[in-house]
Coordinates of C-alpha atoms in Angstrom, one line a residue:
M1 CA 24.5 -23.5 46.4
Q2 CA 28.2 -23.9 45.5
D3 CA 30.6 -26.9 46.2
S4 CA 34.1 -25.9 45.1
D5 CA 33.6 -25.1 41.4
T6 CA 30.2 -26.7 41.2
Y7 CA 26.8 -24.8 41.2
I8 CA 23.6 -26.5 42.2
C9 CA 20.5 -25.6 40.3
V10 CA 17.8 -24.1 42.6
L11 CA 15.0 -25.6 40.4
C12 CA 16.1 -29.2 40.1
G13 CA 19.3 -29.7 42.2
K14 CA 21.4 -30.7 39.2
P15 CA 25.1 -29.6 39.5
E16 CA 26.7 -27.5 36.8
A17 CA 30.1 -25.8 36.4
Q18 CA 28.5 -22.3 35.9
S19 CA 25.5 -20.3 37.2
I20 CA 22.9 -18.2 35.5
D21 CA 19.9 -16.1 36.5
L22 CA 16.5 -16.2 34.8
Y23 CA 14.4 -13.1 34.3
C24 CA 10.7 -13.7 33.6
R25 CA 8.2 -10.9 32.9
K26 CA 4.6 -10.6 31.9
S27 CA 2.6 -7.5 31.3
K28 CA 0.1 -6.7 34.1
L29 CA -3.4 -7.8 33.2
V30 CA -5.7 -4.8 33.1
R31 CA -8.8 -6.1 31.5
G32 CA -9.7 -9.3 29.6
H33 CA -7.3 -12.0 28.6
R34 CA -3.8 -11.1 27.4
Q35 CA -2.2 -13.7 25.1
E36 CA 1.3 -13.9 26.6
L37 CA 3.6 -16.7 27.8
S38 CA 3.2 -17.0 31.5
T39 CA 6.1 -16.4 33.8
D40 CA 5.9 -20.1 34.9
A41 CA 6.2 -21.2 31.3
Q42 CA 9.1 -18.7 30.7
E43 CA 10.8 -20.1 33.8
E44 CA 10.5 -23.7 32.5
Q45 CA 11.9 -22.7 29.1
G46 CA 14.8 -20.8 30.6
H47 CA 15.5 -23.8 32.9
R48 CA 15.8 -26.2 30.0
R49 CA 18.1 -23.7 28.1
A50 CA 20.3 -23.2 31.1
H51 CA 21.1 -26.9 31.4
R52 CA 21.7 -27.2 27.6
E53 CA 24.3 -24.4 28.0
G54 CA 25.9 -26.0 31.1
Y55 CA 24.4 -23.6 33.6
A56 CA 22.8 -24.1 36.9
V57 CA 19.9 -21.7 37.7
R58 CA 21.1 -19.5 40.7
K59 CA 18.0 -17.3 40.9
V60 CA 14.7 -16.7 39.2
W61 CA 13.5 -13.1 39.0
K62 CA 9.9 -12.3 38.1
D63 CA 7.9 -9.2 37.5
I64 CA 4.3 -8.7 36.5
A65 CA 4.5 -5.2 35.2
S66 CA 4.8 -3.1 32.0
G67 CA 8.2 -3.0 30.4
F68 CA 7.9 0.5 29.0
K69 CA 6.1 2.6 31.5
D70 CA 8.1 4.3 34.3
V71 CA 6.9 1.8 36.9
E72 CA 8.8 0.1 39.6
R73 CA 10.1 -3.4 38.6
A74 CA 11.9 -4.5 41.7
D75 CA 13.2 -7.9 40.4
F76 CA 14.4 -6.4 37.1
D77 CA 16.5 -3.9 38.9
R78 CA 17.9 -6.6 41.2
A79 CA 18.7 -8.8 38.3
L80 CA 20.6 -6.1 36.5
K81 CA 22.5 -5.2 39.7
A82 CA 23.5 -8.8 40.3
L83 CA 24.7 -9.1 36.7
A84 CA 26.6 -5.8 36.6
G85 CA 28.1 -6.5 40.0
G86 CA 29.5 -9.9 39.1
A87 CA 27.3 -12.0 41.4
V88 CA 26.3 -14.1 38.4
P89 CA 28.0 -14.3 34.9
A90 CA 24.9 -14.7 32.8
L91 CA 21.2 -13.8 32.5
W92 CA 18.5 -15.5 30.5
A93 CA 15.4 -13.6 29.3
Y94 CA 12.6 -14.9 27.1
A95 CA 12.7 -12.1 24.6
V96 CA 14.1 -8.6 24.1
D97 CA 10.7 -6.9 24.4
R98 CA 10.0 -9.0 27.6
F99 CA 13.3 -7.7 29.0
S100 CA 12.6 -4.0 28.5
R101 CA 10.9 -1.6 26.1
K102 CA 13.1 1.4 26.9
G103 CA 15.4 0.7 24.0
A104 CA 19.1 0.3 24.5
E105 CA 19.0 2.2 27.8
D106 CA 18.8 -0.9 30.0
L107 CA 20.8 -3.2 27.7
L108 CA 23.9 -1.0 27.7
K109 CA 24.2 -1.3 31.4
V110 CA 25.2 -5.0 31.1
I111 CA 26.1 -5.8 27.5
G112 CA 29.9 -6.1 27.3
K113 CA 30.1 -6.9 31.1
A114 CA 28.2 -10.1 31.2
R115 CA 26.3 -12.6 29.0
V116 CA 22.6 -12.0 28.2
I117 CA 20.6 -14.6 26.3
F118 CA 17.3 -13.8 24.6
D119 CA 15.8 -17.1 23.9
M120 CA 12.9 -16.5 21.6
D121 CA 14.9 -14.0 19.5
G122 CA 17.9 -16.4 19.2
L123 CA 20.3 -13.7 20.3
D124 CA 23.3 -13.9 22.6
S125 CA 25.3 -10.9 23.7
N126 CA 28.5 -13.1 23.7
E127 CA 28.2 -13.3 19.9
P128 CA 29.7 -10.1 18.4
R129 CA 27.3 -10.2 15.4
D130 CA 24.3 -10.4 17.7
R131 CA 25.0 -7.2 19.7
R132 CA 23.8 -4.9 16.9
W133 CA 20.7 -7.1 16.4
I134 CA 20.0 -7.0 20.2
I135 CA 20.3 -3.2 20.3
N136 CA 18.2 -2.8 17.1
R137 CA 15.5 -5.1 18.4
A138 CA 15.4 -3.2 21.7
E139 CA 15.0 0.1 19.8
E140 CA 12.2 -1.5 17.6
A141 CA 10.4 -2.7 20.8
R142 CA 10.7 0.8 22.2
E143 CA 9.3 2.4 19.1
Y144 CA 6.5 -0.1 18.9
S145 CA 5.5 0.6 22.5
E146 CA 5.6 4.3 22.0
N147 CA 3.5 4.1 18.8
L148 CA 1.0 1.8 20.5
S149 CA 0.8 4.1 23.5
R150 CA 0.1 7.1 21.1
R151 CA -2.6 5.2 19.2
V152 CA -4.3 4.1 22.4
K153 CA -4.1 7.7 23.7
D154 CA -5.6 9.2 20.5
T155 CA -8.4 6.6 20.5
K156 CA -9.3 7.3 24.1
E157 CA -9.3 11.0 23.4
E158 CA -11.6 10.6 20.5
Q159 CA -13.9 8.5 22.6
R160 CA -13.9 11.1 25.4
D161 CA -14.7 13.8 22.8
G162 CA -17.7 11.7 21.8
G163 CA -19.0 11.5 25.3
L164 CA -18.2 7.8 25.8
W165 CA -17.1 6.4 29.1
V166 CA -13.5 5.3 28.7
A167 CA -12.6 4.1 32.2
G168 CA -13.2 0.4 33.0
R169 CA -15.8 0.7 35.7
A170 CA -18.7 3.2 35.8
P171 CA -19.1 5.4 38.9
W172 CA -21.5 4.0 41.5
G173 CA -25.1 4.9 40.4
Y174 CA -24.3 4.5 36.7
Q175 CA -24.1 1.5 34.4
V176 CA -22.1 1.3 31.2
S177 CA -23.2 -0.4 28.0
P178 CA -20.9 -2.5 25.8
D179 CA -20.5 0.4 23.4
R180 CA -19.3 2.6 26.4
F181 CA -22.4 4.8 27.0
L182 CA -23.3 5.7 30.5
S183 CA -26.9 5.5 31.8
P184 CA -28.4 5.8 35.3
D185 CA -28.3 2.5 37.2
E186 CA -32.0 1.6 38.0
T187 CA -31.0 -1.5 40.0
P188 CA -32.5 -1.3 43.6
A189 CA -29.7 -0.3 45.9
A190 CA -31.0 -2.7 48.6
K191 CA -34.2 -4.4 49.6
A192 CA -37.0 -1.8 50.0
M193 CA -34.7 0.9 48.7
P194 CA -34.9 3.0 45.5
S195 CA -32.5 2.6 42.7
R196 CA -28.7 3.3 43.0
A197 CA -29.2 6.4 40.8
D198 CA -31.8 7.7 43.2
V199 CA -29.6 7.0 46.2
V200 CA -26.9 9.1 44.6
R201 CA -29.4 12.0 44.1
E202 CA -30.4 11.6 47.8
I203 CA -26.8 11.7 48.9
F204 CA -26.2 15.0 47.2
R205 CA -29.6 16.4 48.5
R206 CA -28.8 15.4 52.1
V207 CA -25.4 17.0 52.1
A208 CA -26.6 20.1 50.1
E209 CA -29.8 20.8 52.0
D210 CA -29.5 19.1 55.4
S211 CA -25.7 19.6 55.8
A212 CA -25.3 15.9 56.4
S213 CA -21.6 14.9 56.9
T214 CA -20.0 12.1 54.9
R215 CA -20.0 10.0 58.0
D216 CA -23.8 10.6 58.4
I217 CA -24.2 9.4 54.8
C218 CA -22.1 6.2 55.6
R219 CA -24.2 5.5 58.6
W220 CA -27.4 5.9 56.6
L221 CA -26.3 3.7 53.8
D222 CA -24.9 1.0 56.1
G223 CA -28.0 1.1 58.2
A224 CA -30.2 0.7 55.1
G225 CA -28.1 -2.3 54.0
V226 CA -26.8 -0.7 50.9
P227 CA -23.5 -2.4 50.0
S228 CA -20.6 -0.2 49.1
P229 CA -19.0 -0.3 45.6
G230 CA -16.5 -2.9 47.1
G231 CA -19.4 -4.9 48.5
S232 CA -18.9 -4.1 52.2
F233 CA -19.3 -1.0 54.4
W234 CA -19.2 2.5 53.1
R235 CA -16.2 4.8 53.8
H236 CA -16.5 8.5 54.3
N237 CA -13.6 9.2 51.9
Y238 CA -15.4 7.4 49.1
V239 CA -18.5 9.5 49.7
H240 CA -16.3 12.6 49.7
R241 CA -14.9 11.7 46.2
M242 CA -18.5 11.0 45.0
L243 CA -19.6 14.5 45.9
R244 CA -16.7 16.0 43.9
H245 CA -16.9 13.6 40.9
P246 CA -17.7 15.5 37.7
A247 CA -19.5 12.5 36.2
Y248 CA -22.4 12.9 38.5
V249 CA -23.1 16.3 37.0
G250 CA -22.8 14.8 33.6
W251 CA -19.2 15.8 32.6
Q252 CA -16.6 13.6 31.0
V253 CA -13.7 13.0 33.3
V254 CA -9.9 12.5 33.1
Q255 CA -7.5 11.6 35.9
I256 CA -4.6 14.1 36.0
R257 CA -3.7 13.5 39.6
A258 CA -4.0 10.0 41.1
G259 CA -7.3 9.6 42.8
H260 CA -8.6 13.0 41.7
P261 CA -10.9 12.9 38.6
E262 CA -11.2 16.2 36.9
A263 CA -13.6 17.4 34.2
Y264 CA -12.1 16.4 30.8
R265 CA -11.3 19.2 28.3
D266 CA -11.3 18.9 24.5
A267 CA -8.6 20.4 22.3
K268 CA -10.4 23.8 22.6
G269 CA -10.5 23.7 26.4
R270 CA -14.2 23.0 26.6
R271 CA -15.8 20.5 29.0
V272 CA -17.4 17.6 27.3
A273 CA -20.8 16.2 28.4
L274 CA -21.3 12.5 28.9
K275 CA -23.9 11.0 26.6
S276 CA -26.3 8.1 27.0
A277 CA -27.1 5.7 24.2
G278 CA -30.2 7.8 23.3
G279 CA -28.2 11.0 23.1
P280 CA -29.3 13.2 26.1
P281 CA -26.9 14.0 29.0
V282 CA -26.7 11.6 31.8
G283 CA -26.0 13.8 34.8
L284 CA -27.7 12.6 38.0
V285 CA -27.6 16.0 39.7
D286 CA -27.5 19.6 38.5
E287 CA -24.6 22.0 38.9
K288 CA -26.4 24.0 41.6
T289 CA -27.0 21.0 43.8
A290 CA -23.4 19.7 43.3
Q291 CA -22.0 23.1 44.2
A292 CA -24.2 23.4 47.3
A293 CA -23.0 19.9 48.4
Q294 CA -19.4 20.8 47.9
T295 CA -19.8 24.1 49.8
A296 CA -21.4 22.2 52.7
L297 CA -18.6 19.7 52.5
S298 CA -16.1 22.6 52.9
Q299 CA -18.0 23.9 56.0
Q300 CA -17.7 20.5 57.6
T301 CA -13.9 20.7 57.6
R302 CA -14.0 23.7 59.9
V303 CA -14.5 22.9 63.6
P304 CA -17.7 24.7 64.8
V305 CA -17.3 27.0 67.8
D306 CA -20.1 26.3 70.3
N307 CA -20.5 29.2 72.7
K308 CA -23.6 27.6 74.3
R309 CA -22.6 25.7 77.4
D310 CA -24.8 23.9 79.9
T311 CA -22.6 25.1 82.8
R312 CA -21.7 28.7 82.6
P313 CA -18.1 29.6 83.8
K314 CA -18.0 31.5 87.0
H315 CA -14.8 33.5 86.4
L316 CA -14.0 36.2 84.0
L317 CA -10.9 34.9 82.2
T318 CA -11.6 31.1 82.3
G319 CA -10.9 29.8 78.8
L320 CA -8.9 32.8 77.6
L321 CA -5.7 32.2 79.6
R322 CA -2.9 29.9 78.3
C323 CA 0.2 28.9 80.2
G324 CA 3.4 30.2 78.5
G325 CA 5.3 27.0 79.5
C326 CA 3.1 24.3 78.0
G327 CA 0.2 26.0 76.2
R328 CA -2.5 24.4 78.5
S329 CA -5.4 26.4 79.7
M330 CA -5.3 28.1 83.1
P331 CA -8.5 27.3 85.2
F332 CA -9.3 29.1 88.3
G333 CA -8.1 27.6 91.6
G334 CA -8.3 29.2 95.0
T335 CA -7.5 32.9 94.4
S336 CA -5.5 32.4 91.1
Y337 CA -5.6 31.2 87.6
V338 CA -3.1 28.2 87.5
C339 CA -1.6 26.2 84.6
G340 CA -3.8 23.1 83.9
A341 CA -0.7 20.8 84.2
A342 CA -1.3 20.9 88.0
N343 CA -4.4 18.8 87.4
G344 CA -3.4 15.1 87.2
G345 CA 0.3 15.8 88.0
R346 CA 1.3 16.5 84.4
G347 CA 4.7 18.2 83.8
C348 CA 5.2 21.8 82.6
P349 CA 8.6 23.4 82.0
G350 CA 7.4 26.8 83.0
R351 CA 4.1 26.5 84.9
A352 CA 2.4 29.9 85.2
S353 CA 0.2 31.2 87.9
V354 CA -1.3 34.6 88.4
R355 CA -3.6 36.2 91.0
A356 CA -7.1 36.5 89.7
D357 CA -7.8 40.1 90.8
R358 CA -4.5 41.4 89.3
A359 CA -5.0 39.6 86.0
E360 CA -8.6 40.6 85.6
A361 CA -7.9 44.3 86.4
F362 CA -5.0 44.3 83.9
I363 CA -7.0 42.7 81.1
F364 CA -9.9 45.1 81.6
E365 CA -7.5 48.1 81.3
A366 CA -5.9 46.6 78.2
W367 CA -9.3 46.0 76.7
L368 CA -10.4 49.5 77.5
S369 CA -7.2 51.0 76.0
R370 CA -7.4 49.0 72.8
L371 CA -11.0 50.0 72.1
T372 CA -10.7 53.7 73.0
A373 CA -7.7 53.9 70.6
A374 CA -9.7 52.4 67.7
D375 CA -11.3 54.4 64.8
V376 CA -14.1 53.2 62.5
E377 CA -11.6 51.6 60.1
D378 CA -9.8 49.6 62.8
P379 CA -10.0 45.8 62.2
I380 CA -10.6 45.3 65.9
L381 CA -14.0 47.0 65.7
H382 CA -15.0 45.0 62.6
A383 CA -14.0 41.8 64.5
A384 CA -16.1 42.9 67.4
S385 CA -19.0 43.7 65.1
E386 CA -18.9 40.3 63.4
R387 CA -18.9 38.5 66.8
W388 CA -21.6 40.6 68.3
A389 CA -23.8 40.1 65.2
A390 CA -23.3 36.4 65.5
R391 CA -24.7 36.7 69.0
I392 CA -27.7 38.8 68.3
R393 CA -28.5 37.9 64.6
P394 CA -27.5 34.2 64.3
E395 CA -29.5 33.5 61.2
E396 CA -28.0 36.4 59.2
T397 CA -24.6 35.5 60.5
E398 CA -24.9 31.9 59.3
E399 CA -25.6 33.2 55.8
E400 CA -22.5 35.3 56.0
K401 CA -20.4 32.4 57.3
A402 CA -21.7 30.2 54.4
A403 CA -20.6 32.9 51.9
R404 CA -17.2 33.2 53.5
T405 CA -16.8 29.4 53.6
A406 CA -17.6 29.3 49.9
L407 CA -15.0 32.0 49.3
R408 CA -12.4 30.1 51.3
A409 CA -13.2 26.9 49.4
A410 CA -12.9 28.6 46.0
E411 CA -9.6 30.3 47.0
A412 CA -8.2 26.9 48.3
S413 CA -9.1 25.3 44.9
L414 CA -7.4 28.1 43.1
K415 CA -4.3 27.8 45.3
R416 CA -4.2 24.0 44.8
L417 CA -4.4 24.4 41.1
L418 CA -1.5 26.8 41.0
N419 CA 0.5 24.5 43.3
D420 CA -0.1 21.6 40.9
R421 CA 1.0 23.7 38.0
Q422 CA 4.2 24.6 39.8
N423 CA 4.8 20.9 40.7
G424 CA 4.6 19.9 37.1
V425 CA 1.1 18.2 37.1
Y426 CA 0.1 20.2 34.0
D427 CA 3.3 19.8 32.0
G428 CA 3.2 18.0 28.7
P429 CA -0.1 16.7 27.3
A430 CA -2.0 17.9 30.5
A431 CA -1.0 21.5 29.8
R432 CA -4.2 22.2 27.8
Y433 CA -6.3 21.6 31.0
F434 CA -4.6 24.3 33.0
A435 CA -5.9 27.4 31.2
P436 CA -9.7 26.5 31.4
L437 CA -9.3 25.1 34.9
L438 CA -7.6 28.4 36.0
R439 CA -10.4 30.4 34.3
D440 CA -13.1 28.4 36.1
A441 CA -11.3 28.6 39.5
T442 CA -10.8 32.4 39.1
E443 CA -14.4 32.9 38.2
A444 CA -15.5 30.9 41.2
V445 CA -13.3 33.0 43.5
E446 CA -14.7 36.3 42.0
S447 CA -18.3 35.1 42.3
A448 CA -17.8 34.0 45.9
R449 CA -16.0 37.3 46.7
S450 CA -18.9 39.4 45.3
E451 CA -21.3 37.4 47.5
V452 CA -19.1 38.2 50.6
E453 CA -18.9 41.8 49.7
R454 CA -22.7 42.1 50.4
Y455 CA -21.8 41.8 54.1
N456 CA -18.9 44.3 54.0
A457 CA -20.8 47.5 53.4
P458 CA -19.0 50.6 54.9
G459 CA -20.3 51.7 58.3
R460 CA -22.1 48.4 58.9
L461 CA -20.8 48.0 62.5
A462 CA -23.0 46.3 65.2
L463 CA -21.5 46.9 68.7
P464 CA -23.0 46.4 72.2
F465 CA -22.0 50.0 73.2
L466 CA -22.9 53.3 71.7
S467 CA -19.3 54.5 71.1
V468 CA -15.7 53.7 72.1
E469 CA -15.4 56.6 74.4
K470 CA -13.8 55.7 77.7
D471 CA -16.7 56.8 79.9
I472 CA -19.3 54.9 77.8
L473 CA -17.2 51.7 77.7
T474 CA -16.6 51.9 81.4
A475 CA -20.3 52.4 82.1
S476 CA -21.2 49.5 79.8
W477 CA -18.7 47.3 81.7
E478 CA -19.9 48.2 85.1
A479 CA -23.6 47.7 84.1
A480 CA -22.8 44.2 82.7
D481 CA -23.1 40.9 84.6
L482 CA -20.4 38.3 84.5
P483 CA -21.6 36.4 81.3
M484 CA -21.8 39.8 79.4
R485 CA -18.4 40.9 80.6
R486 CA -17.0 37.6 79.4
D487 CA -18.6 38.2 76.0
L488 CA -17.3 41.8 75.9
L489 CA -13.7 40.6 76.4
R490 CA -14.1 37.8 73.8
L491 CA -15.4 40.2 71.1
V492 CA -11.8 41.5 70.8
I493 CA -9.5 39.0 72.5
D494 CA -8.8 35.5 71.1
R495 CA -6.1 34.3 73.6
I496 CA -3.9 35.5 76.4
T497 CA -0.6 33.8 77.1
V498 CA 0.8 34.1 80.6
A499 CA 4.5 33.8 81.4
K500 CA 5.8 32.4 84.6
A501 CA 6.8 35.0 87.2
P502 CA 10.6 35.6 87.2
H503 CA 10.8 34.5 90.9
Q504 CA 8.6 33.9 93.9
G505 CA 7.2 37.2 95.3
A506 CA 8.1 39.2 92.2
K507 CA 6.0 42.3 91.7
F508 CA 3.2 41.8 89.1
D509 CA 4.0 43.3 85.7
G510 CA 1.2 42.5 83.3
M511 CA 3.1 44.1 80.3
K512 CA 5.9 41.6 80.6
R513 CA 3.9 38.5 81.6
F514 CA 0.8 38.8 79.4
T515 CA 0.7 38.4 75.6
I516 CA -2.7 39.3 74.2
E517 CA -3.8 37.9 70.8
W518 CA -6.3 40.4 69.5
A519 CA -9.2 39.3 67.3
Q520 CA -9.1 39.7 63.5
P521 CA -12.2 40.0 61.4
E522 CA -13.2 37.1 59.1
T523 CA -12.4 39.3 56.1
A524 CA -8.8 39.7 57.2
E525 CA -8.5 35.9 57.7
D526 CA -9.8 35.4 54.2
D527 CA -7.2 37.8 52.8
A528 CA -4.5 36.1 54.7
E529 CA -5.4 32.7 53.3

């Protein structure tokens, strides 16, 4: 607060002729006790120095963060901005290395423009002889920080190569010894429950063999009274990360992307096994079980299509038609299929309606023409074959779907890896991980693709009609009841979008008003992805 040429200290209320800001910083406590002067103690020391120099404290800026790493230090940035902008003529800091460990980079923003006092170092930027010392001391702090970071990195890398657990906390289901060896946690997960390690094994088994979802796992654990790693309820995203964590298969890990542990690679690109104090690997599940669980996890991300309904539709095109104005379905009403916006009074910019008899006759003719024009290599026949096989041989189709799901998951992992490379995730020290990860991802895609190929044998078409000759197709259609006719259409049609008639009483023109989305086989969808 200022009264004419007098400034009031915000800490004690004492008036002074000048103002100064204090900047206090302490490194973030990661683990254990760090022997550093607290920010409160720094503030008190700066307060005393300010009054000895004839300054009133205008503002105290505080950060609990690293001075070297590229992390956000909001108060440091604000303090520099205030100083460089002339809001305050001076800034006090406890020491050069508490101010910044980026060398002269930060200092040159303010030295020469305002006064900066480094109390413990006995340096003052107003003193010409001190400027060189300040810059030299800042560069020394930067070099020390870089060397320390390099030594810590080398030490951790050596420990990882030796199979030691470097991270602070062991994954749930493990315990870590003082000498950093992992071992299965045999502590009971809850009353009348097996050990935590056994619970982890059961989680993988339920997902891999029973296709349990992550939410199913959470309900099971919460119902059994098993506390989560945070001591409360389980979350499905934590279970998801567990199922993809390399440590549960016994591999050393490193975090390249935030929140995504990857299998660690040594200097030769090889994965490193975690070791217990006795020497043997400590994996809780085998590779096959983990892979099966991850494949099941990928299947859960796809919305299952349930063609079995308790109430069977009574009209041929129900569920296929979509309004061109709003995209809503067009249920049957009266003698027509009408935009669903009519139900409940909802708005539609182009509400479509079409006479049922005209629509059904046109769609049948389009279906007939599309099939009679197809040859054995036409994708439409392969799509129809896949869907018909799913209807008459559901067990075999499920196996094929699982193979295709595994292929999509492998291709998605490969695509994500390539995107990460393009975005710079594997630049610098992380570059050595890219080649082995790319090799593993490519092998996974090739393996999954070879499994899918077993279901792509030439001539393996299963259709509900003997041929696609017009007479045979027409006879099959006329002999079919309504549910079968609905199925016959859906073998080759995914969706039909209906445009609004140009005006009331306009002559029906199916070619202009109907847009048919023809089916594509699963193999074509895989290639597109």
